[in-house]
Tab-separated table of C-alpha atoms in Angstrom:
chain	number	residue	atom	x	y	z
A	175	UNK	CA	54.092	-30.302	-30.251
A	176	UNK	CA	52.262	-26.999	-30.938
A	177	UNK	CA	54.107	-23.206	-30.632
A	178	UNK	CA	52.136	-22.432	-27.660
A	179	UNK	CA	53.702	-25.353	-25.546
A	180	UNK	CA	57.303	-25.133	-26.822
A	181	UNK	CA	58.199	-21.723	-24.961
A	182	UNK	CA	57.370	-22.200	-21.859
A	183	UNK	CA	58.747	-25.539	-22.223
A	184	UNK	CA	62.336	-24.021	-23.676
A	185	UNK	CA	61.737	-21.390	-20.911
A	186	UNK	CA	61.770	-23.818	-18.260
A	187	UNK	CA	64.922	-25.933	-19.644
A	188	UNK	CA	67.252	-22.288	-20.148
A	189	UNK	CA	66.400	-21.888	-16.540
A	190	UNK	CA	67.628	-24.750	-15.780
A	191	UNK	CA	70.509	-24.518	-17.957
A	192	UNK	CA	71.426	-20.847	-15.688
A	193	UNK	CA	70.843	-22.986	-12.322
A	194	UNK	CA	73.346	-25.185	-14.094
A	195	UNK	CA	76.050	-22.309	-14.546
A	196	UNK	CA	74.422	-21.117	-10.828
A	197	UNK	CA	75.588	-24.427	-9.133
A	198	UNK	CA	79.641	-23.710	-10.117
A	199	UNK	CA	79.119	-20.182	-9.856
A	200	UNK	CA	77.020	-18.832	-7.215
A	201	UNK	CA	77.451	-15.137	-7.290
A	202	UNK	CA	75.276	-15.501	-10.643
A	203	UNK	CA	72.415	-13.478	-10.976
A	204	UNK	CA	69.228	-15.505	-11.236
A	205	UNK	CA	67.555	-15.240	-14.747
A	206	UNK	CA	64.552	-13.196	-14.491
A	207	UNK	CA	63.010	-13.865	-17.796
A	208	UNK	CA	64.997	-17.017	-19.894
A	209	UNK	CA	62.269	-15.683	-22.488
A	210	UNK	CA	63.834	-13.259	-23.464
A	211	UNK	CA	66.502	-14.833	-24.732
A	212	UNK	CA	64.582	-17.202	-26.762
A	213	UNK	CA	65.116	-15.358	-30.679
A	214	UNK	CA	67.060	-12.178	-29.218
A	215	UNK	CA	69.442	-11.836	-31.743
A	216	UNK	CA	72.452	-9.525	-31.095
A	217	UNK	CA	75.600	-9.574	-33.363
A	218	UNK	CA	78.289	-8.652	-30.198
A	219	UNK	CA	76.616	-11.607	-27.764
A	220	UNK	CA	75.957	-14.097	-30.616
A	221	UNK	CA	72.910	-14.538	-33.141
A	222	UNK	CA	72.301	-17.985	-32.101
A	223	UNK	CA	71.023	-19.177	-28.700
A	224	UNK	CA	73.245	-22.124	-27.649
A	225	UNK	CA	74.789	-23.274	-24.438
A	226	UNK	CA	77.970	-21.223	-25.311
A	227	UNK	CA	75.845	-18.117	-25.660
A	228	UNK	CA	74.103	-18.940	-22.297
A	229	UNK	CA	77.141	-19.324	-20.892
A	230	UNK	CA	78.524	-15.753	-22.513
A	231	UNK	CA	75.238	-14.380	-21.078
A	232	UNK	CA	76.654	-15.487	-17.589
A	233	UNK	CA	79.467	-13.955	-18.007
A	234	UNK	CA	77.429	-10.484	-17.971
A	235	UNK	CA	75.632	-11.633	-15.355
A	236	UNK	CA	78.687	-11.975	-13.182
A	237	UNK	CA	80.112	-8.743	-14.643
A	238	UNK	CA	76.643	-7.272	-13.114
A	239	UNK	CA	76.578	-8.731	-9.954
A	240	UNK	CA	80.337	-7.621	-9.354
A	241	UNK	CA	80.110	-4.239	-10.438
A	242	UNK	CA	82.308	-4.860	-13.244
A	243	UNK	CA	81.718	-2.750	-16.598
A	244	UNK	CA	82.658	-5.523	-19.138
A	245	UNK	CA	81.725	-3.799	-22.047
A	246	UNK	CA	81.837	-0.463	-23.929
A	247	UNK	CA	79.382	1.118	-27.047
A	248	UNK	CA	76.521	0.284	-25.835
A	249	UNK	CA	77.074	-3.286	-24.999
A	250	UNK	CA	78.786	-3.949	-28.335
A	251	UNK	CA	82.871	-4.041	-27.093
A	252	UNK	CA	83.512	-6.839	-24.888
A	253	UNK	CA	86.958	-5.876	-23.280
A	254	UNK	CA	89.574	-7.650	-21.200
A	255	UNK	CA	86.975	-7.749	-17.911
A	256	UNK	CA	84.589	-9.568	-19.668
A	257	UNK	CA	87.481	-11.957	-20.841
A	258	UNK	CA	88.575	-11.943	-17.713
A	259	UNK	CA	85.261	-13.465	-16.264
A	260	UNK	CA	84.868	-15.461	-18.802
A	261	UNK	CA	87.904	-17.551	-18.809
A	262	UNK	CA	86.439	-17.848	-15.467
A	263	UNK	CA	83.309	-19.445	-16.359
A	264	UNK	CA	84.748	-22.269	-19.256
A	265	UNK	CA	84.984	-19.916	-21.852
A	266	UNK	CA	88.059	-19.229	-24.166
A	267	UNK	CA	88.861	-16.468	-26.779
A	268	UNK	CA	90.774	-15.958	-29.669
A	269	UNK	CA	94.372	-14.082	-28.990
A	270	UNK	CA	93.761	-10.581	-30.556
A	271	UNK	CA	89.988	-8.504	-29.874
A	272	UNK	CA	87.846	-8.436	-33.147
A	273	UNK	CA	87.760	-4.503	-34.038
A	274	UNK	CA	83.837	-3.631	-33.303
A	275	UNK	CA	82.827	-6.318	-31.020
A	276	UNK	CA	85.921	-7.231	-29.044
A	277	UNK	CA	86.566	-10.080	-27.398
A	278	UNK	CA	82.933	-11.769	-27.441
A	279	UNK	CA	83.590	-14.245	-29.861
A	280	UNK	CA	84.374	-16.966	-26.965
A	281	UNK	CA	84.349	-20.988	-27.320
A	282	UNK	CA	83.902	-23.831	-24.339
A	283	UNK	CA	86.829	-25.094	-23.430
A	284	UNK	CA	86.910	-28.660	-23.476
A	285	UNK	CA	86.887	-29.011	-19.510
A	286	UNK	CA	83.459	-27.038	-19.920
A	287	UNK	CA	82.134	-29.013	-22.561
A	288	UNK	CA	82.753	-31.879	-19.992
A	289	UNK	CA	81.446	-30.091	-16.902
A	290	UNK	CA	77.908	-29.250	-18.866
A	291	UNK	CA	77.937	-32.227	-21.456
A	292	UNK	CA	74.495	-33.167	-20.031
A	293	UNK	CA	73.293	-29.718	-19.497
A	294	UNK	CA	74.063	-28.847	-23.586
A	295	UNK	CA	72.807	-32.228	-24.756
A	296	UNK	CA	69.159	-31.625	-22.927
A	297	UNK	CA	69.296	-27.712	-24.228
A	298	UNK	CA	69.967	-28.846	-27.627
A	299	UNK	CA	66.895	-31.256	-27.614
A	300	UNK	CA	64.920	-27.961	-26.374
A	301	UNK	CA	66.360	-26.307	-28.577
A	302	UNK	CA	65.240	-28.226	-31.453
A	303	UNK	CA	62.126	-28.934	-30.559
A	304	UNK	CA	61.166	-25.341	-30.434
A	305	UNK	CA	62.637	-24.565	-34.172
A	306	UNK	CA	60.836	-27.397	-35.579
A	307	UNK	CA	57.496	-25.804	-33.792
A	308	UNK	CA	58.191	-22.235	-34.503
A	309	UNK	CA	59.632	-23.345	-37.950
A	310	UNK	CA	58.624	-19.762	-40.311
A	311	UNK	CA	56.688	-18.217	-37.460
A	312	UNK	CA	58.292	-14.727	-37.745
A	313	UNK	CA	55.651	-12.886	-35.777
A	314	UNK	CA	57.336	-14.985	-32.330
A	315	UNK	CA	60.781	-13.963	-33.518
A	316	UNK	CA	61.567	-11.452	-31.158
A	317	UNK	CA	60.977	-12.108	-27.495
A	318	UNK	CA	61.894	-9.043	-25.790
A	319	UNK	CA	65.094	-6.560	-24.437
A	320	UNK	CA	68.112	-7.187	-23.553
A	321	UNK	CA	68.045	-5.858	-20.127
A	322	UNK	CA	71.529	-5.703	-19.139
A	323	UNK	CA	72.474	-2.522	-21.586
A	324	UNK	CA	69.480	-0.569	-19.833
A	325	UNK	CA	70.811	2.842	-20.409
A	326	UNK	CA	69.587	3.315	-24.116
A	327	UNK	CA	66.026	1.351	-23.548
A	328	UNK	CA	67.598	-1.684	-22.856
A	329	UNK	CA	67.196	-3.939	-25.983
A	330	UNK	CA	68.802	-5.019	-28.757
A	331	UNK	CA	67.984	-2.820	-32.090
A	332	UNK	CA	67.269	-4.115	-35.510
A	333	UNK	CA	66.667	-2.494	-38.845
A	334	UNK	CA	63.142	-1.463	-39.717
A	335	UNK	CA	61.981	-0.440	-43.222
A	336	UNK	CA	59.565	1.403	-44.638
A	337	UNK	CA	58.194	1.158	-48.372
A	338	UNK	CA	59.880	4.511	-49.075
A	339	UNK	CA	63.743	3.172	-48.269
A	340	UNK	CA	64.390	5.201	-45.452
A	341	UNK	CA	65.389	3.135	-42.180
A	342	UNK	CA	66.072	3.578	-38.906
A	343	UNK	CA	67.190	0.736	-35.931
A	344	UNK	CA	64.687	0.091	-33.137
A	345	UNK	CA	63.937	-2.446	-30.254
A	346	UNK	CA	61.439	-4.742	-32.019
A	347	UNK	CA	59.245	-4.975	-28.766
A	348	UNK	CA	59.010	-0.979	-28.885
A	349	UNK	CA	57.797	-1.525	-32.396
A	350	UNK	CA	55.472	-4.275	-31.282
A	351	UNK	CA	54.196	-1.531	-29.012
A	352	UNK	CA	52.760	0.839	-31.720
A	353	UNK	CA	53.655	1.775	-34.990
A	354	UNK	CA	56.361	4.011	-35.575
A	355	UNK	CA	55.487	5.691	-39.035
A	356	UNK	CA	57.832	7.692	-41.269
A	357	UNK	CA	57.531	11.175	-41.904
A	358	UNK	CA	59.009	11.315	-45.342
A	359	UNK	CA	56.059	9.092	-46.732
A	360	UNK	CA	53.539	8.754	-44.064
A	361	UNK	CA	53.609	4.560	-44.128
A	362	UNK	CA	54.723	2.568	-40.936
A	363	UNK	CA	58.303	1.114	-40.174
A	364	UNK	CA	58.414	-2.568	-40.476
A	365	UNK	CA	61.026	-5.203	-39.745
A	366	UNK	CA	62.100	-7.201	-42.974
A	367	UNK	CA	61.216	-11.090	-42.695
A	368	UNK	CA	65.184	-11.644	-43.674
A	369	UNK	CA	65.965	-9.649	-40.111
A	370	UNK	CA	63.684	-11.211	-38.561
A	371	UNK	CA	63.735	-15.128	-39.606
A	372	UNK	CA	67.541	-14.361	-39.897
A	373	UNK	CA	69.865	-17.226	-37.580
């Protein structure tokens, strides 16, 4: 299977993975660009993409379509709306908030993992099929913004470095765009391969 298929194809199966959520819960959003989830890493929504972090992803997407602010500095603080919804949509949560990224660190509950049994098993063959193609292919890593925190550019920042040690945290498809170049030594920033092959 080459790289070029295995996006589209991954594409195609996270969309129908959201018209999966969709069915049970039709005042979701539609997914505009499952893309741009494929390698978005974010450390509040989850660094690996999964059924469960589909499924979180809903959750905003309900939180959206409802009007609901669910979370708080800059997308990082999922509070007790965003639980709310969630428990709504399968998910559960542990009994106290973690301190910087509040309650987003939710789990299926096992009548979800029975509802979408088929719906994880044929995203985890996806899934795995687009690793083993884009296996140490950093330059694909990042696929694009996170859209839904749209105030501050609307994407999820990393670390870039430049040979100097200075750093600063940027959208990596604004960095894509044209180099951004330090003025303390004149070279351009650059995201580590660690960030960027990071799971």
């Amino acid at each position: 299977m080459s790289t070029t298929q295995t996006p589209p194809v991954l594409a195609a199966e996270l969309a129908q993975a959201w018209a999966d959520i969709q069915r049970y819960h039709p005042e979701l959003p539609d997914l505009a660009a499952p893309e741009s989830l494929i390698g978005e890493s974010s450390s509040a929504c989850g660094h690996e993409l999964s059924f469960e972090r589909l499924l979180h992803e809903a959750v905003h997407g309900v939180a959206a379509a409802r009007g609901v602010r669910d979370t708080s500095r800059a997308g990082r603080y999922h509070n007790r709306r965003f639980l709310a919804i969630a428990e709504e949509l399968g998910l559960d949560h542990p009994e106290e908030p973690h301190p910087s990224s509040g309650f987003s660190l939710v789990t299926l509950t096992p009548e979800a993992k029975r509802r979408y049994r088929p719906t994880t098993e044929r995203l985890q063959r996806a899934l795995k099929a687009h690793s083993a193609a884009t296996a140490g292919d950093t330059a694909r890593s990042f696929r694009g913004p996170a859209a839904r925190h749209g105030s501050s550019g609307g994407g999820v920042r990393v670390k870039a470095v430049c040979d100097c040690g200075r750093n600063v945290r940027v959208v990596p498809s604004v960095l894509a765009q044209a180099p951004i170049v330090c003025g303390g030594c004149g070279k351009p920033f650059r995201i580590p391969d660690v960030v960027a092959s990071a799971s």
